[in-house]
Short mmCIF file of C-alpha atoms in Angstrom, two decimals:
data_model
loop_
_atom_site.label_atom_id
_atom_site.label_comp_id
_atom_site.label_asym_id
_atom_site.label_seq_id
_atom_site.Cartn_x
_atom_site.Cartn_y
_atom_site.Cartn_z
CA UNK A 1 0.00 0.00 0.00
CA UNK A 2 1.33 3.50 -0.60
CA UNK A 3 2.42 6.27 1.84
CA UNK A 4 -0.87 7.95 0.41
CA UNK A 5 -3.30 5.13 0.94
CA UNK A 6 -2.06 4.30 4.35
CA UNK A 7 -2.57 8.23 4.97
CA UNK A 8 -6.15 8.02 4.02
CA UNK A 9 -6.71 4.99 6.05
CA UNK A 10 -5.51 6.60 8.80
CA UNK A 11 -7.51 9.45 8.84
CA UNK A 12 -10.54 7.82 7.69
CA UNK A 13 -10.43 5.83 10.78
CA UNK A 14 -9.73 8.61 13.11
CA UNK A 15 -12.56 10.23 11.65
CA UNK A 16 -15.43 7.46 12.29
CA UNK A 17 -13.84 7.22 15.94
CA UNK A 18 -14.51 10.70 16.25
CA UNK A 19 -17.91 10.70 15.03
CA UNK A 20 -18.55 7.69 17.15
CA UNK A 21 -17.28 9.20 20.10
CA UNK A 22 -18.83 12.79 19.21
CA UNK A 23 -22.36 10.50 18.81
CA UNK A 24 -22.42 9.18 22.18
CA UNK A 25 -21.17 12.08 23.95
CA UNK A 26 -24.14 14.12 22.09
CA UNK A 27 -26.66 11.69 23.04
CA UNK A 28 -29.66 13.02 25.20
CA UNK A 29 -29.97 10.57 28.64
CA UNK A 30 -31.20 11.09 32.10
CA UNK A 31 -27.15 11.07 32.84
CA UNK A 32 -26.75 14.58 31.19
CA UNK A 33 -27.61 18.01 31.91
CA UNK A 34 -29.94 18.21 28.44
CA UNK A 35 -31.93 15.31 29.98
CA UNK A 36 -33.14 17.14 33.16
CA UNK A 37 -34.99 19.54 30.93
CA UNK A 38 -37.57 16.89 30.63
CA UNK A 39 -40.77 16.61 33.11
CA UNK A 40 -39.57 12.45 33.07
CA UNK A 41 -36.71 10.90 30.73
CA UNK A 42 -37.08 7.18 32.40
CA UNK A 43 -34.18 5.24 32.77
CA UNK A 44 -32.28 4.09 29.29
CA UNK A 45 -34.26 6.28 27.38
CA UNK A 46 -31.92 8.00 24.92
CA UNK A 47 -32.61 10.44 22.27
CA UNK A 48 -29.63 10.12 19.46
CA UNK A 49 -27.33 12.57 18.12
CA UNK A 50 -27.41 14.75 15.81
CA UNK A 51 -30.94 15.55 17.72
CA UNK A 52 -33.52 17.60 16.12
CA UNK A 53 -35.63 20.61 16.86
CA UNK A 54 -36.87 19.96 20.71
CA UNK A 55 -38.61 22.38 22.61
CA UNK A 56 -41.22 22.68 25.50
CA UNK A 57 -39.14 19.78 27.28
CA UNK A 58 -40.89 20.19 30.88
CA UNK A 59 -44.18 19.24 29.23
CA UNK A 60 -42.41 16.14 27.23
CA UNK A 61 -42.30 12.67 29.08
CA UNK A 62 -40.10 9.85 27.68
CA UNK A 63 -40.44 6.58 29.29
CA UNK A 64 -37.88 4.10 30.09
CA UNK A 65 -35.86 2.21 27.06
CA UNK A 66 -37.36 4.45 24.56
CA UNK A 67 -35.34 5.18 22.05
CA UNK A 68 -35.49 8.05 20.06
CA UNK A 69 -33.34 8.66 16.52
CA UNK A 70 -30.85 10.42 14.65
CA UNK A 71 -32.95 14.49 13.86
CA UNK A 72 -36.26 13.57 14.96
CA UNK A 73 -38.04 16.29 16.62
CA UNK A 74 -40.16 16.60 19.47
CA UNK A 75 -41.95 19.89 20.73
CA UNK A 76 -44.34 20.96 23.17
CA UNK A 77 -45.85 24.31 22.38
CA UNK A 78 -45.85 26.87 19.36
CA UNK A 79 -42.34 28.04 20.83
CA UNK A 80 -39.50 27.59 23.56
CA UNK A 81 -40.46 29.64 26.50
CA UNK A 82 -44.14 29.66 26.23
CA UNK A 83 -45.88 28.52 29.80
CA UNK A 84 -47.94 25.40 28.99
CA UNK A 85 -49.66 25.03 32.16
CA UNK A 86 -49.37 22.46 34.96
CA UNK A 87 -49.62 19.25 32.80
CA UNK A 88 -47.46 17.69 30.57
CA UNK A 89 -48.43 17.38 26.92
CA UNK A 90 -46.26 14.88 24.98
CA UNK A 91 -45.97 11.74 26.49
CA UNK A 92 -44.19 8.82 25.08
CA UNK A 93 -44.22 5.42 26.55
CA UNK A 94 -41.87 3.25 27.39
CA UNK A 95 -39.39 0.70 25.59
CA UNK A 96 -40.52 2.52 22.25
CA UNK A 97 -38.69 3.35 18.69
CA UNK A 98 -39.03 6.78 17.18
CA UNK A 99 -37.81 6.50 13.37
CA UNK A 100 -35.03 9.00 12.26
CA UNK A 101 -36.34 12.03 11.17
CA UNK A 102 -39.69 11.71 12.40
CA UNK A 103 -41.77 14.90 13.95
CA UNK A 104 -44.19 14.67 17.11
CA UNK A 105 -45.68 18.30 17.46
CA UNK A 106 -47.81 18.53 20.38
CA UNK A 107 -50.49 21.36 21.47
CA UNK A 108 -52.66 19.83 23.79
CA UNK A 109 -52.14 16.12 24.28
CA UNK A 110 -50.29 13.58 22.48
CA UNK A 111 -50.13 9.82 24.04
CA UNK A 112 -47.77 7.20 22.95
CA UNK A 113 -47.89 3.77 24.37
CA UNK A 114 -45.98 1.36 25.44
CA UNK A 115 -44.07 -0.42 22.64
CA UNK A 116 -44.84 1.64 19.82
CA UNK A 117 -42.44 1.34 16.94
CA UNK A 118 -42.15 3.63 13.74
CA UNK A 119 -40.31 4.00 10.94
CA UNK A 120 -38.39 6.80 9.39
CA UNK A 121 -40.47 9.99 8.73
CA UNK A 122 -43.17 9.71 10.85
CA UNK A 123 -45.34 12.55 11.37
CA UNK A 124 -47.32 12.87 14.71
CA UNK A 125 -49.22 16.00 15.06
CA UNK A 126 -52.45 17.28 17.55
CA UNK A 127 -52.99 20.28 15.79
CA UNK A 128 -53.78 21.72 11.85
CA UNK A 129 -54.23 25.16 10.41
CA UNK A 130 -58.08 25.49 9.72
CA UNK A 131 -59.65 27.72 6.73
CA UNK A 132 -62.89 29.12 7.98
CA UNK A 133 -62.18 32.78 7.03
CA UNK A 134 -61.75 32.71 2.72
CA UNK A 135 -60.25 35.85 2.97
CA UNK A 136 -57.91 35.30 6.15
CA UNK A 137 -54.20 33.89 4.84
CA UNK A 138 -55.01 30.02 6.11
CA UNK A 139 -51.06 30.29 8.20
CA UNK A 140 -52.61 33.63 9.85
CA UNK A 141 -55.69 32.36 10.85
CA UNK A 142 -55.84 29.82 14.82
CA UNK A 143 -55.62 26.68 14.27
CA UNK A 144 -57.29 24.18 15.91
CA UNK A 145 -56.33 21.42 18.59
CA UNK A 146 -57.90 17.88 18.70
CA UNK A 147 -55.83 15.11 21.23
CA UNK A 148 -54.37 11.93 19.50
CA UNK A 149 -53.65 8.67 21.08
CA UNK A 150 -51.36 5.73 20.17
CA UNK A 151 -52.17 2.30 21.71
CA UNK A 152 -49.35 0.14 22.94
CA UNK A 153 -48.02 -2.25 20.64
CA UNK A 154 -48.62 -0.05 17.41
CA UNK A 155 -46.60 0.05 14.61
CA UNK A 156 -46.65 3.37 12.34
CA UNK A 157 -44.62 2.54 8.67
CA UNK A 158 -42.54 4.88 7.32
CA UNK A 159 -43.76 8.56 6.24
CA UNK A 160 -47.32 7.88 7.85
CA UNK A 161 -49.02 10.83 9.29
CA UNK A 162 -51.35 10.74 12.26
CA UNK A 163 -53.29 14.42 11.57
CA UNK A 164 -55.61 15.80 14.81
CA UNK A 165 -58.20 13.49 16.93
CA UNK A 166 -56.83 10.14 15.58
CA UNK A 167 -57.61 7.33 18.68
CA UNK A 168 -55.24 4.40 17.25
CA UNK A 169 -56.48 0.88 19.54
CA UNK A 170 -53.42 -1.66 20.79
CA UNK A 171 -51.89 -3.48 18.94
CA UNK A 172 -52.09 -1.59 15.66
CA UNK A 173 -50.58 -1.47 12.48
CA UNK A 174 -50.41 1.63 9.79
CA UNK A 175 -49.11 1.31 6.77
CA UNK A 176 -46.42 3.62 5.30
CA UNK A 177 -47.30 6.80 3.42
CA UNK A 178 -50.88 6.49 5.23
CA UNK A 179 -52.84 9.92 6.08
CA UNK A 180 -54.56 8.58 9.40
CA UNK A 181 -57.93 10.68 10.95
CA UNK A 182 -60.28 8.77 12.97
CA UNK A 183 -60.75 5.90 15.90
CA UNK A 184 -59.52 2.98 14.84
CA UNK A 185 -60.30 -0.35 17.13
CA UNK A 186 -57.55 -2.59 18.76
CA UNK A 187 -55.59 -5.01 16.17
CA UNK A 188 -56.53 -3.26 12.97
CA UNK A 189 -54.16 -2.92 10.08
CA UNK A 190 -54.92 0.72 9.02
CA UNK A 191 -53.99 1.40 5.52
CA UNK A 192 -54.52 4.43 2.21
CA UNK A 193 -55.01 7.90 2.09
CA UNK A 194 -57.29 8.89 3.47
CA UNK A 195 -56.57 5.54 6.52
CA UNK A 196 -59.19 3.05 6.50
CA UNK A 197 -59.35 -0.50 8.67
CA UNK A 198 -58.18 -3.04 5.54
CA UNK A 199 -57.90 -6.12 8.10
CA UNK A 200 -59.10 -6.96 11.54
CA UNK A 201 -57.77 -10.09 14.08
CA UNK A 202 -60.64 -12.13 15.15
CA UNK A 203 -59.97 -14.59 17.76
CA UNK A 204 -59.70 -18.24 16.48
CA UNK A 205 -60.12 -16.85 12.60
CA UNK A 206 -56.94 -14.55 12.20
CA UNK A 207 -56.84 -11.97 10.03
CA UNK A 208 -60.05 -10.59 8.32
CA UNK A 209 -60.30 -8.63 5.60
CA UNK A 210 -62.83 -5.68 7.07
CA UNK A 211 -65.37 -6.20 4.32
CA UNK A 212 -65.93 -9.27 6.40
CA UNK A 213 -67.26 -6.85 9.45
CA UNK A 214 -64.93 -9.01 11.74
CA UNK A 215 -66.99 -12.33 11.15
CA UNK A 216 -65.98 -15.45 9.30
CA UNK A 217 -67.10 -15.87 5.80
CA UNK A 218 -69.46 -18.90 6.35
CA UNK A 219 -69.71 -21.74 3.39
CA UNK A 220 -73.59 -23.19 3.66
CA UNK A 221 -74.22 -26.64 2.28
CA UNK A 222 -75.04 -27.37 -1.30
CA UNK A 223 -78.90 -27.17 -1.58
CA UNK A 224 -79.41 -25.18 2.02
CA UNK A 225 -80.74 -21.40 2.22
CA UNK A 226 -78.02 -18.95 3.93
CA UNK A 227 -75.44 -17.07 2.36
CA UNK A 228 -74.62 -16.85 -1.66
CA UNK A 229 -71.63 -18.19 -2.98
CA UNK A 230 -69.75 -15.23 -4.78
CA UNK A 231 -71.40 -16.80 -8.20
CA UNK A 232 -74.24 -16.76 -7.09
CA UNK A 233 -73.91 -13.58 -5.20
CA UNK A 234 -72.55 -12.10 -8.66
CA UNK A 235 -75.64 -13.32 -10.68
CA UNK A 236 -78.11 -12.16 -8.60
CA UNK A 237 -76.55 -8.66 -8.11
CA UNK A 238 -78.65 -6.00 -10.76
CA UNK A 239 -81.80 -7.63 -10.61
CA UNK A 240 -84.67 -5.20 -10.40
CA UNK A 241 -85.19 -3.55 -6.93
CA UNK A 242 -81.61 -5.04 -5.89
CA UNK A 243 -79.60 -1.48 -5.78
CA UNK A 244 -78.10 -1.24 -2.18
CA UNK A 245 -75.08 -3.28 -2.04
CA UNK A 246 -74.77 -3.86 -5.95
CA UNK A 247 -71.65 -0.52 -6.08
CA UNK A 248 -70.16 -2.46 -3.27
CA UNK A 249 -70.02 -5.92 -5.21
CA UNK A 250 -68.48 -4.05 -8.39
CA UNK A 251 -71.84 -4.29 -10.63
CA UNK A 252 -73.63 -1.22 -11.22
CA UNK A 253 -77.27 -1.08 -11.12
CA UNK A 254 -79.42 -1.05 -14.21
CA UNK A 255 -80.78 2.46 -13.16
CA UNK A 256 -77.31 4.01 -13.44
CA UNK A 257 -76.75 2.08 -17.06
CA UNK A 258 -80.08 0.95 -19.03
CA UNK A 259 -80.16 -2.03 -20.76
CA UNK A 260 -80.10 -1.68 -24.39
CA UNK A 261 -83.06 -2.18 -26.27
CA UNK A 262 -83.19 -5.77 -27.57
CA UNK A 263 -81.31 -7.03 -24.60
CA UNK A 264 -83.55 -9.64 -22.28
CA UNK A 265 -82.64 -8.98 -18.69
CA UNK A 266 -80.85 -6.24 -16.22
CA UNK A 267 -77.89 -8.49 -16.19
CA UNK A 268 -76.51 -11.00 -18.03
CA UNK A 269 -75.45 -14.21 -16.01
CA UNK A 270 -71.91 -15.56 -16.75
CA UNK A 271 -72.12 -19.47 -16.30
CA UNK A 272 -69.07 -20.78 -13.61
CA UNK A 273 -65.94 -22.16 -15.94
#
């Protein structure tokens, strides 16, 4: 190797020691002076270095074993130095994962639970600009506060965003890139923009799809009365007076789309291959 090479190795490696050591000595803990801002950082928490934009630390609680990463940001408030009142207003359970980069902007009252994981990105939010006044500049005009709550367990994918007076049950998951407003039951898989419930856990079934309303599809005997068959369900679907659940099957009624003159019927039956 040449004098040059083993001068770039050398200082390569002094340089990722140095970050190293500069990471951990920048790291936010109950051990450090930047950790007693906090109204609780429980034991092990840690919030990484480089850390992002936090203010409005004595209404922020961390519980213990969170951890928090690299430039995520987490404030209390419109602005450092603003007196919140006596309670806290960010609280974040404990043995949790914050993604890098991710934003939780509290107003009023944010609740994390225990055990919630996110990816990168996340956005986490109690409070949105409103538009009431068409003649007011929207960023001019007060915005409005609505408290969001995470159940324990959750898991919020990458880039999600969890906008004002979202209730999210245990045991949750959102997809990534979601846009999430609402209550939302325990063990739902949350998914689209806007959010909707795509699968629910029964006990003893599994995972539903939520057109099944949380209840097994049931399979009646040949020849017994009960529930259609999707053929059958498919065939029937159209027939005169039958418009409520025909959009939801895919098959438009036959008031939205006459029937063409000559043609015998609302809609044609496919035989089953």
């Amino acid at each position: 190797m040449s004098i040059r090479g083993v001068v770039r190795r050398a200082a390569g490696s002094l340089i990722h020691r140095g970050w190293s050591a500069i990471r951990t000595a920048g790291a936010v803990s109950p051990a450090n002076p930047a950790g007693y801002r906090f109204r609780r950082l429980g034991d092990g928490a840690c919030l990484s270095f480089p850390v992002g934009a936090i203010f409005g630390e004595a209404w922020i609680e961390i519980g213990e074993h969170t951890l928090v990463g690299e430039r995520v940001s987490i404030s209390a408030g419109m602005g450092p130095g603003v007196d919140l009142g006596p309670d806290s207003i960010v609280r974040i359970g404990g043995s949790c994962s914050i993604g890098r980069g991710s934003h939780i902007v509290g107003h009023q009252s944010i609740d994390i639970g225990d055990h919630v994981f996110t990816g990168p990105y996340v956005y986490i939010t109690d409070q949105n600009h409103v538009y009431d006044d068409p003649e007011i500049p929207i960023g001019r005009q007060w915005p409005r506060n609505n408290p969001v709550v995470i159940g324990s367990g959750s898991w919020l994918g990458t880039g999600s965003i969890i906008l004002p007076g979202t209730r999210i049950g245990r045991q949750c998951v959102v997809a990534g890139g979601a846009v999430v407003r609402g209550e939302f039951p325990d063990h739902s898989v949350i998914a689209g923009v806007p959010a909707k419930v795509v699968r629910r856990y029964v006990p003893g079934d599994g995972w539903l799809p939520s057109h099944l309303n949380g209840a097994r599809a049931e399979h009646p005997e040949p020849g017994t009365a009960g529930i259609a068959d999707p053929v059958e369900a498919a065939g029937t679907a159209g027939r005169a007076g039958t418009t409520g659940d025909v959009e939801h099957a895919g098959i438009l009624s036959s008031a939205e789309h006459p029937v063409p003159p000559g043609t015998a019927g609302s809609v044609q039956r496919v035989a089953p291959a």
